[in-house]
XYZ file of N, CA, C and O in Angstrom:
788
model
N -29.112 -18.839 22.936
C -28.137 -17.753 22.760
C -27.456 -17.899 21.404
O -26.861 -18.918 21.105
N -27.573 -16.864 20.585
C -26.981 -16.867 19.248
C -25.465 -16.706 19.360
O -24.979 -15.752 19.951
N -24.731 -17.655 18.781
C -23.270 -17.594 18.774
C -22.827 -16.836 17.533
O -23.050 -17.280 16.399
N -22.204 -15.668 17.755
C -21.864 -14.758 16.663
C -20.355 -14.661 16.497
O -19.614 -14.531 17.476
N -19.908 -14.709 15.251
C -18.522 -14.421 14.913
C -18.498 -13.177 14.052
O -19.325 -13.020 13.146
N -17.576 -12.263 14.343
C -17.478 -11.018 13.578
C -16.164 -11.030 12.809
O -15.103 -11.304 13.375
N -16.231 -10.727 11.503
C -15.059 -10.688 10.639
C -14.748 -9.238 10.282
O -15.638 -8.503 9.831
N -13.501 -8.838 10.495
C -13.105 -7.446 10.282
C -11.724 -7.378 9.636
O -10.928 -8.294 9.771
N -11.464 -6.268 8.949
C -10.143 -6.084 8.334
C -9.409 -4.859 8.854
O -8.206 -4.744 8.686
N -10.131 -3.931 9.464
C -9.503 -2.666 9.828
C -9.705 -2.256 11.270
O -9.536 -3.050 12.193
N -10.127 -1.005 11.437
C -10.217 -0.413 12.766
C -11.294 -0.994 13.666
O -11.211 -0.923 14.884
N -12.339 -1.513 13.056
C -13.370 -2.170 13.856
C -14.401 -1.242 14.467
O -14.935 -1.536 15.534
N -14.735 -0.142 13.784
C -15.750 0.754 14.346
C -17.125 0.083 14.363
O -17.906 0.284 15.290
N -17.431 -0.709 13.340
C -18.703 -1.449 13.354
C -18.699 -2.499 14.457
O -19.712 -2.723 15.119
N -17.560 -3.150 14.654
C -17.426 -4.097 15.765
C -17.689 -3.384 17.087
O -18.418 -3.893 17.940
N -17.128 -2.199 17.255
C -17.317 -1.450 18.495
C -18.795 -1.111 18.698
O -19.309 -1.188 19.822
N -19.474 -0.767 17.618
C -20.909 -0.469 17.724
C -21.677 -1.704 18.201
O -22.605 -1.600 19.006
N -21.273 -2.881 17.726
C -21.924 -4.131 18.152
C -21.634 -4.391 19.631
O -22.537 -4.710 20.409
N -20.356 -4.256 20.023
C -19.982 -4.484 21.421
C -20.714 -3.518 22.351
O -21.216 -3.916 23.407
N -20.795 -2.246 21.940
C -21.493 -1.245 22.750
C -22.978 -1.585 22.872
O -23.581 -1.430 23.944
N -23.583 -2.049 21.773
C -25.002 -2.411 21.796
C -25.243 -3.617 22.694
O -26.245 -3.673 23.416
N -24.325 -4.581 22.678
C -24.430 -5.734 23.591
C -24.366 -5.263 25.041
O -25.194 -5.658 25.863
N -23.371 -4.411 25.333
C -23.198 -3.922 26.704
C -24.397 -3.115 27.185
O -24.732 -3.133 28.370
N -25.051 -2.413 26.258
C -26.188 -1.561 26.610
C -27.512 -2.328 26.619
O -28.564 -1.747 26.909
N -27.459 -3.617 26.273
C -28.685 -4.407 26.247
C -29.535 -4.178 25.015
O -30.706 -4.580 24.965
N -28.968 -3.534 23.983
C -29.716 -3.304 22.747
C -29.675 -4.528 21.840
O -30.461 -4.631 20.904
N -28.726 -5.409 22.082
C -28.700 -6.722 21.439
C -28.892 -7.743 22.555
O -28.128 -7.761 23.520
N -29.922 -8.555 22.426
C -30.177 -9.584 23.433
C -30.136 -10.961 22.786
O -30.249 -11.086 21.568
N -29.965 -11.970 23.627
C -29.975 -13.356 23.181
C -28.851 -13.656 22.188
O -28.992 -14.504 21.310
N -27.728 -12.947 22.317
C -26.589 -13.159 21.423
C -25.293 -12.906 22.170
O -25.254 -12.126 23.131
N -24.233 -13.576 21.727
C -22.902 -13.337 22.281
C -21.882 -13.419 21.152
O -22.031 -14.207 20.221
N -20.867 -12.562 21.221
C -19.773 -12.642 20.253
C -18.744 -13.601 20.819
O -18.170 -13.341 21.882
N -18.538 -14.704 20.116
C -17.597 -15.710 20.607
C -16.211 -15.563 19.991
O -15.227 -16.017 20.573
N -16.119 -14.893 18.836
C -14.811 -14.697 18.221
C -14.859 -13.519 17.252
O -15.891 -13.237 16.642
N -13.720 -12.840 17.159
C -13.506 -11.823 16.128
C -12.332 -12.319 15.291
O -11.276 -12.650 15.828
N -12.540 -12.400 13.981
C -11.508 -12.894 13.074
C -11.141 -11.799 12.089
O -12.017 -11.156 11.504
N -9.834 -11.589 11.908
C -9.350 -10.616 10.939
C -8.337 -11.262 10.009
O -7.643 -12.206 10.394
N -8.255 -10.727 8.807
C -7.227 -11.143 7.860
C -5.980 -10.276 7.990
O -4.978 -10.534 7.355
N -6.066 -9.260 8.846
C -5.010 -8.255 8.958
C -4.440 -8.266 10.379
O -5.119 -7.862 11.320
N -3.172 -8.700 10.537
C -2.606 -8.767 11.886
C -2.532 -7.409 12.585
O -2.520 -7.333 13.807
N -2.528 -6.326 11.808
C -2.461 -4.989 12.396
C -3.808 -4.341 12.626
O -3.886 -3.170 13.016
N -4.881 -5.082 12.415
C -6.230 -4.515 12.553
C -6.500 -4.123 14.003
O -6.391 -4.951 14.908
N -6.868 -2.885 14.218
C -7.186 -2.423 15.577
C -8.419 -3.145 16.126
O -8.594 -3.252 17.340
N -9.231 -3.678 15.228
C -10.416 -4.430 15.656
C -10.029 -5.587 16.576
O -10.764 -5.915 17.513
N -8.880 -6.206 16.340
C -8.435 -7.316 17.189
C -8.196 -6.828 18.617
O -8.525 -7.518 19.582
N -7.633 -5.628 18.737
C -7.402 -5.040 20.065
C -8.739 -4.707 20.737
O -8.908 -4.918 21.937
N -9.693 -4.189 19.959
C -11.027 -3.902 20.511
C -11.649 -5.177 21.092
O -12.246 -5.154 22.160
N -11.502 -6.281 20.348
C -12.056 -7.561 20.805
C -11.394 -7.990 22.111
O -12.076 -8.359 23.079
N -10.067 -7.924 22.152
C -9.335 -8.345 23.361
C -9.738 -7.502 24.564
O -9.919 -8.027 25.666
N -9.880 -6.192 24.360
C -10.280 -5.304 25.463
C -11.660 -5.668 25.991
O -11.980 -5.397 27.142
N -12.475 -6.265 25.139
C -13.827 -6.645 25.535
C -13.874 -8.072 26.076
O -14.937 -8.576 26.444
N -12.712 -8.725 26.112
C -12.660 -10.095 26.611
C -13.128 -11.125 25.601
O -13.523 -12.236 25.957
N -13.085 -10.762 24.337
C -13.526 -11.647 23.256
C -12.307 -12.207 22.538
O -11.340 -11.485 22.300
N -12.373 -13.475 22.178
C -11.258 -14.103 21.474
C -11.009 -13.387 20.151
O -11.944 -13.103 19.403
N -9.748 -13.107 19.871
C -9.354 -12.414 18.640
C -8.372 -13.288 17.873
O -7.365 -13.725 18.425
N -8.674 -13.535 16.599
C -7.888 -14.447 15.781
C -7.522 -13.761 14.467
O -8.356 -13.070 13.875
N -6.290 -13.965 14.017
C -5.883 -13.455 12.710
C -5.545 -14.626 11.796
O -4.753 -15.501 12.161
N -6.166 -14.623 10.638
C -5.863 -15.589 9.581
C -5.649 -14.788 8.308
O -6.601 -14.256 7.745
N -4.408 -14.676 7.867
C -4.105 -13.876 6.687
C -3.826 -14.767 5.487
O -3.068 -15.741 5.592
N -4.399 -14.425 4.339
C -4.097 -15.186 3.119
C -2.591 -15.218 2.828
O -2.091 -16.165 2.221
N -1.870 -14.197 3.279
C -0.427 -14.112 3.030
C 0.355 -15.207 3.753
O 1.497 -15.487 3.408
N -0.267 -15.817 4.757
C 0.406 -16.866 5.532
C 0.220 -18.258 4.945
O 0.631 -19.244 5.560
N -0.412 -18.338 3.783
C -0.694 -19.631 3.170
C -0.101 -19.686 1.765
O 0.034 -18.652 1.113
N 0.240 -20.883 1.287
C 0.892 -20.992 -0.018
C 0.005 -20.570 -1.182
O 0.501 -20.108 -2.209
N -1.313 -20.729 -1.028
C -2.228 -20.321 -2.093
C -3.606 -20.043 -1.500
O -3.860 -20.273 -0.318
N -4.477 -19.540 -2.353
C -5.817 -19.148 -1.914
C -6.614 -20.354 -1.396
O -7.347 -20.248 -0.413
N -6.466 -21.489 -2.065
C -7.213 -22.687 -1.659
C -6.835 -23.114 -0.242
O -7.695 -23.484 0.557
N -5.548 -23.045 0.072
C -5.088 -23.428 1.417
C -5.639 -22.460 2.461
O -6.068 -22.872 3.546
N -5.628 -21.167 2.132
C -6.203 -20.174 3.054
C -7.687 -20.443 3.278
O -8.161 -20.455 4.410
N -8.427 -20.639 2.189
C -9.869 -20.831 2.310
C -10.204 -22.071 3.129
O -11.144 -22.056 3.920
N -9.418 -23.140 2.968
C -9.652 -24.358 3.745
C -9.419 -24.097 5.234
O -10.226 -24.473 6.079
N -8.300 -23.430 5.547
C -7.979 -23.124 6.950
C -9.016 -22.167 7.549
O -9.410 -22.315 8.708
N -9.443 -21.206 6.755
C -10.433 -20.232 7.198
C -11.755 -20.927 7.546
O -12.328 -20.706 8.613
N -12.210 -21.796 6.660
C -13.458 -22.509 6.901
C -13.345 -23.409 8.132
O -14.258 -23.447 8.969
N -12.225 -24.093 8.269
C -12.035 -24.967 9.437
C -12.045 -24.155 10.734
O -12.635 -24.576 11.732
N -11.405 -22.998 10.713
C -11.369 -22.143 11.908
C -12.778 -21.657 12.252
O -13.206 -21.728 13.406
N -13.495 -21.189 11.261
C -14.864 -20.714 11.491
C -15.740 -21.851 12.019
O -16.475 -21.683 12.995
N -15.644 -23.012 11.390
C -16.447 -24.167 11.821
C -16.170 -24.537 13.278
O -17.079 -24.964 13.997
N -14.932 -24.351 13.711
C -14.551 -24.763 15.069
C -15.310 -23.991 16.152
O -15.398 -24.444 17.291
N -15.866 -22.837 15.809
C -16.592 -22.025 16.800
C -18.092 -22.314 16.822
O -18.811 -21.749 17.643
N -18.557 -23.181 15.928
C -19.976 -23.551 15.883
C -20.878 -22.306 15.916
O -21.762 -22.164 16.761
N -20.651 -21.416 14.955
C -21.355 -20.137 14.916
C -22.757 -20.278 14.342
O -22.996 -21.036 13.406
N -23.663 -19.502 14.918
C -25.020 -19.399 14.392
C -25.134 -18.258 13.388
O -26.006 -18.259 12.523
N -24.254 -17.262 13.542
C -24.297 -16.084 12.676
C -22.884 -15.552 12.475
O -22.118 -15.442 13.433
N -22.570 -15.225 11.227
C -21.295 -14.590 10.892
C -21.616 -13.168 10.435
O -22.472 -12.972 9.556
N -20.949 -12.192 11.039
C -21.173 -10.789 10.708
C -19.922 -10.241 10.028
O -18.838 -10.227 10.620
N -20.082 -9.791 8.782
C -18.980 -9.149 8.067
C -19.083 -7.653 8.343
O -20.031 -6.999 7.921
N -18.113 -7.143 9.087
C -18.137 -5.743 9.517
C -16.875 -5.053 9.005
O -15.937 -4.802 9.743
N -16.859 -4.802 7.698
C -15.660 -4.235 7.098
C -14.613 -5.309 6.857
O -13.438 -5.120 7.146
N -15.046 -6.447 6.340
C -14.142 -7.569 6.059
C -13.859 -7.570 4.568
O -14.761 -7.753 3.755
N -12.595 -7.329 4.207
C -12.236 -7.119 2.809
C -11.690 -8.371 2.130
O -10.868 -8.286 1.225
N -12.145 -9.517 2.581
C -11.773 -10.778 1.955
C -13.050 -11.427 1.432
O -14.056 -11.486 2.148
N -12.997 -11.875 0.191
C -14.172 -12.549 -0.361
C -14.399 -13.864 0.385
O -13.475 -14.643 0.586
N -15.632 -14.089 0.796
C -15.972 -15.303 1.546
C -15.955 -16.490 0.572
O -16.560 -16.420 -0.501
N -15.262 -17.561 0.935
C -15.198 -18.722 0.052
C -16.595 -19.264 -0.280
O -17.486 -19.275 0.578
N -16.763 -19.697 -1.522
C -18.063 -20.194 -1.989
C -18.589 -21.323 -1.100
O -19.772 -21.382 -0.784
N -17.670 -22.206 -0.691
C -18.076 -23.326 0.164
C -18.666 -22.820 1.481
O -19.641 -23.372 1.992
N -18.084 -21.740 2.032
C -18.595 -21.186 3.279
C -19.954 -20.521 3.062
O -20.852 -20.647 3.896
N -20.097 -19.812 1.949
C -21.376 -19.160 1.648
C -22.484 -20.198 1.596
O -23.579 -19.993 2.142
N -22.219 -21.333 0.960
C -23.225 -22.395 0.851
C -23.502 -23.037 2.214
O -24.647 -23.267 2.587
N -22.437 -23.314 2.954
C -22.581 -23.992 4.246
C -23.339 -23.122 5.257
O -24.106 -23.630 6.066
N -23.095 -21.812 5.193
C -23.708 -20.885 6.149
C -24.799 -20.029 5.480
O -24.975 -18.862 5.828
N -25.523 -20.618 4.563
C -26.562 -19.885 3.850
C -27.550 -19.243 4.827
O -28.010 -19.872 5.774
N -27.804 -17.953 4.598
C -28.696 -17.138 5.433
C -28.223 -17.049 6.891
O -29.009 -16.795 7.801
N -26.926 -17.280 7.080
C -26.324 -17.102 8.410
C -25.105 -16.190 8.349
O -24.370 -16.080 9.316
N -24.878 -15.541 7.193
C -23.803 -14.557 7.055
C -24.460 -13.244 6.644
O -25.201 -13.198 5.660
N -24.187 -12.190 7.425
C -24.692 -10.862 7.052
C -23.524 -9.910 6.850
O -22.440 -10.097 7.400
N -23.773 -8.903 6.022
C -22.761 -7.894 5.714
C -23.399 -6.519 5.843
O -24.580 -6.346 5.576
N -22.588 -5.547 6.253
C -23.040 -4.161 6.219
C -22.290 -3.474 5.084
O -21.075 -3.619 4.948
N -23.050 -2.774 4.232
C -22.460 -2.074 3.083
C -22.826 -0.593 3.181
O -23.982 -0.259 3.461
N -21.855 0.302 2.927
C -22.094 1.736 3.135
C -22.781 2.450 1.975
O -22.344 3.515 1.536
N -23.857 1.870 1.471
C -24.708 2.556 0.498
C -26.086 1.913 0.559
O -26.276 0.887 1.212
N -27.016 2.517 -0.138
C -28.354 1.942 -0.253
C -28.338 1.013 -1.469
O -28.524 1.450 -2.597
N -28.057 -0.255 -1.219
C -28.023 -1.235 -2.306
C -29.376 -1.185 -3.015
O -30.403 -1.104 -2.346
N -29.433 -1.147 -4.363
C -28.404 -1.536 -5.319
C -27.480 -0.425 -5.797
O -26.737 -0.638 -6.756
N -27.498 0.738 -5.190
C -26.582 1.798 -5.616
C -25.188 1.584 -5.047
O -25.040 1.178 -3.892
N -24.179 1.865 -5.838
C -22.779 1.905 -5.404
C -22.367 0.650 -4.632
O -21.903 0.715 -3.501
N -22.582 -0.486 -5.264
C -22.213 -1.745 -4.635
C -21.635 -2.686 -5.681
O -21.603 -2.369 -6.870
N -21.156 -3.807 -5.226
C -20.567 -4.791 -6.131
C -19.054 -4.694 -6.146
O -18.436 -4.042 -5.297
N -18.450 -5.328 -7.127
C -16.989 -5.398 -7.221
C -16.390 -3.991 -7.291
O -16.828 -3.151 -8.071
N -15.403 -3.743 -6.432
C -14.696 -2.468 -6.441
C -15.293 -1.400 -5.546
O -14.682 -0.358 -5.324
N -16.496 -1.634 -5.053
C -17.142 -0.646 -4.182
C -16.975 -1.048 -2.720
O -17.711 -1.890 -2.202
N -16.000 -0.427 -2.068
C -15.770 -0.653 -0.641
C -15.094 0.588 -0.080
O -14.495 1.382 -0.816
N -15.212 0.750 1.241
C -14.541 1.873 1.910
C -14.895 3.217 1.294
O -16.040 3.468 0.904
N -13.901 4.069 1.176
C -14.112 5.426 0.657
C -14.596 5.441 -0.786
O -15.234 6.399 -1.216
N -14.292 4.395 -1.545
C -14.682 4.353 -2.961
C -16.190 4.480 -3.126
O -16.673 5.076 -4.090
N -16.940 3.925 -2.181
C -18.405 4.016 -2.231
C -18.834 5.475 -2.117
O -19.672 5.961 -2.890
N -18.261 6.183 -1.186
C -18.653 7.572 -0.929
C -18.143 8.504 -2.028
O -18.825 9.471 -2.389
N -16.975 8.211 -2.563
C -16.467 8.976 -3.713
C -17.428 8.854 -4.891
O -17.750 9.842 -5.561
N -17.919 7.646 -5.132
C -18.846 7.414 -6.245
C -20.177 8.123 -6.004
O -20.752 8.705 -6.939
N -20.657 8.079 -4.784
C -21.931 8.747 -4.466
C -21.824 10.254 -4.691
O -22.717 10.871 -5.287
N -20.717 10.837 -4.248
C -20.526 12.280 -4.425
C -20.334 12.621 -5.903
O -20.858 13.626 -6.388
N -19.603 11.797 -6.634
C -19.380 12.046 -8.054
C -20.687 11.988 -8.842
O -20.888 12.727 -9.804
N -21.595 11.121 -8.408
C -22.888 10.971 -9.087
C -23.838 12.100 -8.710
O -24.806 12.370 -9.412
N -23.581 12.758 -7.570
C -24.422 13.876 -7.158
C -25.685 13.485 -6.414
O -26.643 14.263 -6.365
N -25.697 12.294 -5.813
C -26.895 11.885 -5.080
C -27.105 12.782 -3.862
O -26.145 13.322 -3.306
N -28.354 12.949 -3.464
C -28.673 13.773 -2.292
C -28.919 12.906 -1.074
O -28.965 13.388 0.058
N -29.118 11.611 -1.299
C -29.351 10.667 -0.209
C -28.508 9.427 -0.458
O -28.450 8.919 -1.577
N -27.838 8.973 0.573
C -27.113 7.711 0.527
C -27.509 6.953 1.792
O -28.579 7.186 2.329
N -26.674 6.071 2.281
C -27.034 5.364 3.501
C -26.251 4.082 3.652
O -25.129 3.970 3.173
N -26.860 3.108 4.313
C -26.209 1.820 4.533
C -27.246 0.713 4.446
O -28.445 0.942 4.636
N -26.742 -0.489 4.163
C -27.587 -1.663 3.988
C -26.988 -2.835 4.750
O -25.775 -3.048 4.694
N -27.825 -3.591 5.441
C -27.420 -4.886 5.986
C -28.141 -5.939 5.146
O -29.355 -5.853 4.938
N -27.357 -6.900 4.642
C -27.942 -7.922 3.775
C -27.314 -9.280 4.057
O -26.204 -9.368 4.588
N -28.042 -10.329 3.690
C -27.466 -11.662 3.732
C -26.425 -11.775 2.622
O -26.567 -11.153 1.562
N -25.406 -12.559 2.873
C -24.362 -12.794 1.877
C -24.748 -14.021 1.057
O -25.123 -15.063 1.607
N -24.658 -13.854 -0.270
C -24.870 -14.984 -1.170
C -23.629 -15.115 -2.060
O -22.578 -14.564 -1.740
N -23.742 -15.811 -3.163
C -22.580 -16.058 -4.017
C -22.093 -14.853 -4.788
O -20.995 -14.881 -5.351
N -22.877 -13.784 -4.837
C -22.467 -12.586 -5.566
C -21.802 -11.570 -4.651
O -21.495 -11.850 -3.493
N -21.577 -10.375 -5.169
C -20.963 -9.304 -4.393
C -22.032 -8.259 -4.085
O -22.505 -7.573 -4.995
N -22.463 -8.216 -2.829
C -23.512 -7.292 -2.376
C -24.855 -7.580 -3.049
O -25.644 -6.667 -3.304
N -25.132 -8.855 -3.335
C -26.354 -9.205 -4.059
C -27.371 -9.969 -3.216
O -28.473 -10.247 -3.688
N -27.034 -10.316 -1.984
C -27.942 -11.107 -1.150
C -29.154 -10.330 -0.684
O -29.196 -9.097 -0.771
N -30.158 -11.041 -0.183
C -31.400 -10.408 0.282
C -31.140 -9.308 1.328
O -30.370 -9.496 2.261
N -31.812 -8.190 1.137
C -31.656 -7.034 2.033
C -32.471 -7.247 3.304
O -33.634 -7.642 3.255
N -31.845 -6.969 4.448
C -32.509 -7.079 5.748
C -32.962 -5.713 6.257
O -34.104 -5.538 6.659
N -32.049 -4.757 6.289
C -32.348 -3.411 6.782
C -31.596 -2.378 5.951
O -30.483 -2.640 5.492
N -32.202 -1.211 5.805
C -31.528 -0.069 5.186
C -31.859 1.182 5.979
O -32.919 1.268 6.601
N -30.938 2.138 5.944
C -31.189 3.428 6.585
C -30.581 4.518 5.716
O -29.415 4.428 5.324
N -31.376 5.523 5.418
C -30.933 6.625 4.563
C -30.181 7.681 5.366
O -30.446 7.883 6.552
N -29.248 8.335 4.680
C -28.453 9.415 5.267
C -28.373 10.545 4.229
O -28.115 10.294 3.053
N -28.583 11.761 4.694
C -28.538 12.922 3.801
C -27.103 13.223 3.375
O -26.175 13.169 4.185
N -26.944 13.552 2.100
C -25.671 14.063 1.596
C -25.756 15.584 1.663
O -26.726 16.177 1.188
N -24.763 16.205 2.276
C -24.813 17.650 2.487
C -23.822 18.380 1.588
O -22.790 17.827 1.200
N -24.143 19.632 1.283
C -23.228 20.463 0.498
C -21.884 20.542 1.213
O -21.833 20.720 2.434
N -20.824 20.408 0.455
C -19.496 20.498 1.047
C -18.959 19.182 1.586
O -17.826 19.127 2.084
N -19.749 18.119 1.496
C -19.267 16.814 1.967
C -18.041 16.367 1.176
O -18.008 16.487 -0.048
N -17.077 15.843 1.897
C -15.966 15.129 1.278
C -16.262 13.645 1.463
O -17.128 13.272 2.269
N -15.563 12.766 0.741
C -15.786 11.335 0.964
C -15.588 10.942 2.435
O -16.350 10.136 2.964
N -14.603 11.543 3.086
C -14.309 11.210 4.485
C -15.428 11.663 5.424
O -15.823 10.933 6.335
N -15.939 12.869 5.195
C -17.029 13.388 6.026
C -18.293 12.547 5.824
O -18.975 12.171 6.781
N -18.579 12.224 4.571
C -19.767 11.421 4.268
C -19.629 10.010 4.845
O -20.583 9.466 5.408
N -18.442 9.447 4.739
C -18.203 8.118 5.303
C -18.505 8.104 6.797
O -19.175 7.198 7.301
N -18.034 9.121 7.505
C -18.246 9.194 8.948
C -19.735 9.321 9.278
O -20.251 8.669 10.186
N -20.445 10.179 8.516
C -21.877 10.367 8.782
C -22.653 9.077 8.515
O -23.548 8.712 9.286
N -22.314 8.368 7.435
C -22.993 7.106 7.122
C -22.738 6.082 8.224
O -23.642 5.344 8.624
N -21.508 6.042 8.730
C -21.217 5.111 9.826
C -22.052 5.458 11.055
O -22.743 4.603 11.610
N -21.972 6.721 11.478
C -22.629 7.137 12.721
C -24.153 7.039 12.646
O -24.796 6.607 13.600
N -24.730 7.475 11.517
C -26.186 7.574 11.426
C -26.852 6.305 10.896
O -28.048 6.111 11.109
N -26.083 5.456 10.205
C -26.708 4.284 9.595
C -26.037 2.973 10.002
O -26.655 2.139 10.660
N -24.776 2.777 9.641
C -24.124 1.488 9.895
C -24.177 1.090 11.365
O -24.531 -0.046 11.696
N -23.807 2.022 12.252
C -23.745 1.705 13.684
C -25.125 1.527 14.301
O -25.247 1.050 15.423
N -26.167 1.884 13.554
C -27.539 1.719 14.024
C -28.124 0.398 13.522
O -28.642 -0.409 14.299
N -28.032 0.179 12.202
C -28.747 -0.972 11.638
C -28.002 -2.291 11.782
O -28.646 -3.346 11.814
N -26.682 -2.275 11.910
C -25.978 -3.552 12.076
C -26.301 -4.188 13.429
O -26.715 -5.353 13.478
N -26.181 -3.466 14.548
C -26.601 -4.056 15.827
C -28.085 -4.434 15.838
O -28.464 -5.474 16.377
N -28.917 -3.600 15.203
C -30.363 -3.880 15.175
C -30.635 -5.189 14.435
O -31.455 -6.006 14.871
N -29.957 -5.404 13.317
C -30.148 -6.639 12.541
C -29.749 -7.863 13.368
O -30.447 -8.884 13.358
N -28.634 -7.761 14.088
C -28.194 -8.879 14.926
C -29.236 -9.178 16.001
O -29.590 -10.334 16.229
N -29.747 -8.134 16.638
C -30.772 -8.322 17.669
C -32.033 -8.959 17.096
O -32.595 -9.884 17.676
N -32.470 -8.481 15.946
C -33.677 -9.042 15.330
C -33.475 -10.504 14.957
O -34.361 -11.337 15.175
N -32.317 -10.840 14.399
C -32.024 -12.229 14.054
C -31.932 -13.102 15.306
O -32.440 -14.228 15.328
N -31.297 -12.578 16.341
C -31.122 -13.336 17.580
C -32.455 -13.654 18.261
O -32.583 -14.631 18.981
N -33.430 -12.803 17.992
C -34.731 -12.964 18.636
C -35.820 -13.431 17.671
O -37.020 -13.291 17.951
N -35.404 -13.970 16.523
C -36.346 -14.564 15.571
C -37.304 -13.598 14.929
O -38.391 -13.975 14.506
N -36.903 -12.318 14.833
C -37.800 -11.307 14.265
C -37.422 -10.894 12.863
O -38.000 -9.972 12.301
N -36.421 -11.555 12.304
C -35.960 -11.200 10.958
C -35.623 -12.463 10.193
O -35.084 -13.401 10.752
C-alpha cells in the first residue's frame, strides 16, 4: 500500500479529486495518510478532516527563518514515512534537501502543458492569464516529478484542454481543472501505486 502525503495551500479541489477517486476505486493500492498545508485557513484541511485524514498546518510564518521552517517541514514529512508526496496546489518551494531525499517520489500538477507557461511566477490564475494573452488555442495540465528546478522535472502525464472564444482566466482555470487536473492527477497516483509509471 502506497503511503501518500498531499501538500496543499488553498481550497483543495485537486485533493478532493484524489479523495473522490480513492472512494470510487479509481486509485488502488494507495492511501492518503496526511494532508499538509502552509496556510491555516486552507479549506483543504477541512476536506481532509471530513474524509478522516490527518490534517496538519506548518506555516513559514510560525518560524524565525526559512531554514527553521524547512527543517521542521522535512522532519514532519519524514515522520509519516511517505512513499509519495503529491503537490496539489502547494505554493511553497520544496526544500532542496527534501527534493534530493524524495527523488522521484514527489509529483506536482501544473495547470499548463509544460514547457509552456511554467516556471517561476507561473501559478494559479497567472498561468491562464498568460495562455490567453499569448492566444493559444490549446492548453491543459501536466503531472511531473519534482526536481531541483521549477516545473522542470520529468513529465508523467499531460492532458490537453481547448481554449474557447470568450474565455476569461477564471473560466479557463475551471475547465483545465475539471477536464485535465482532476483526471490526470488521480490517474498518475494510481499508476505509480501499481508500478505502471
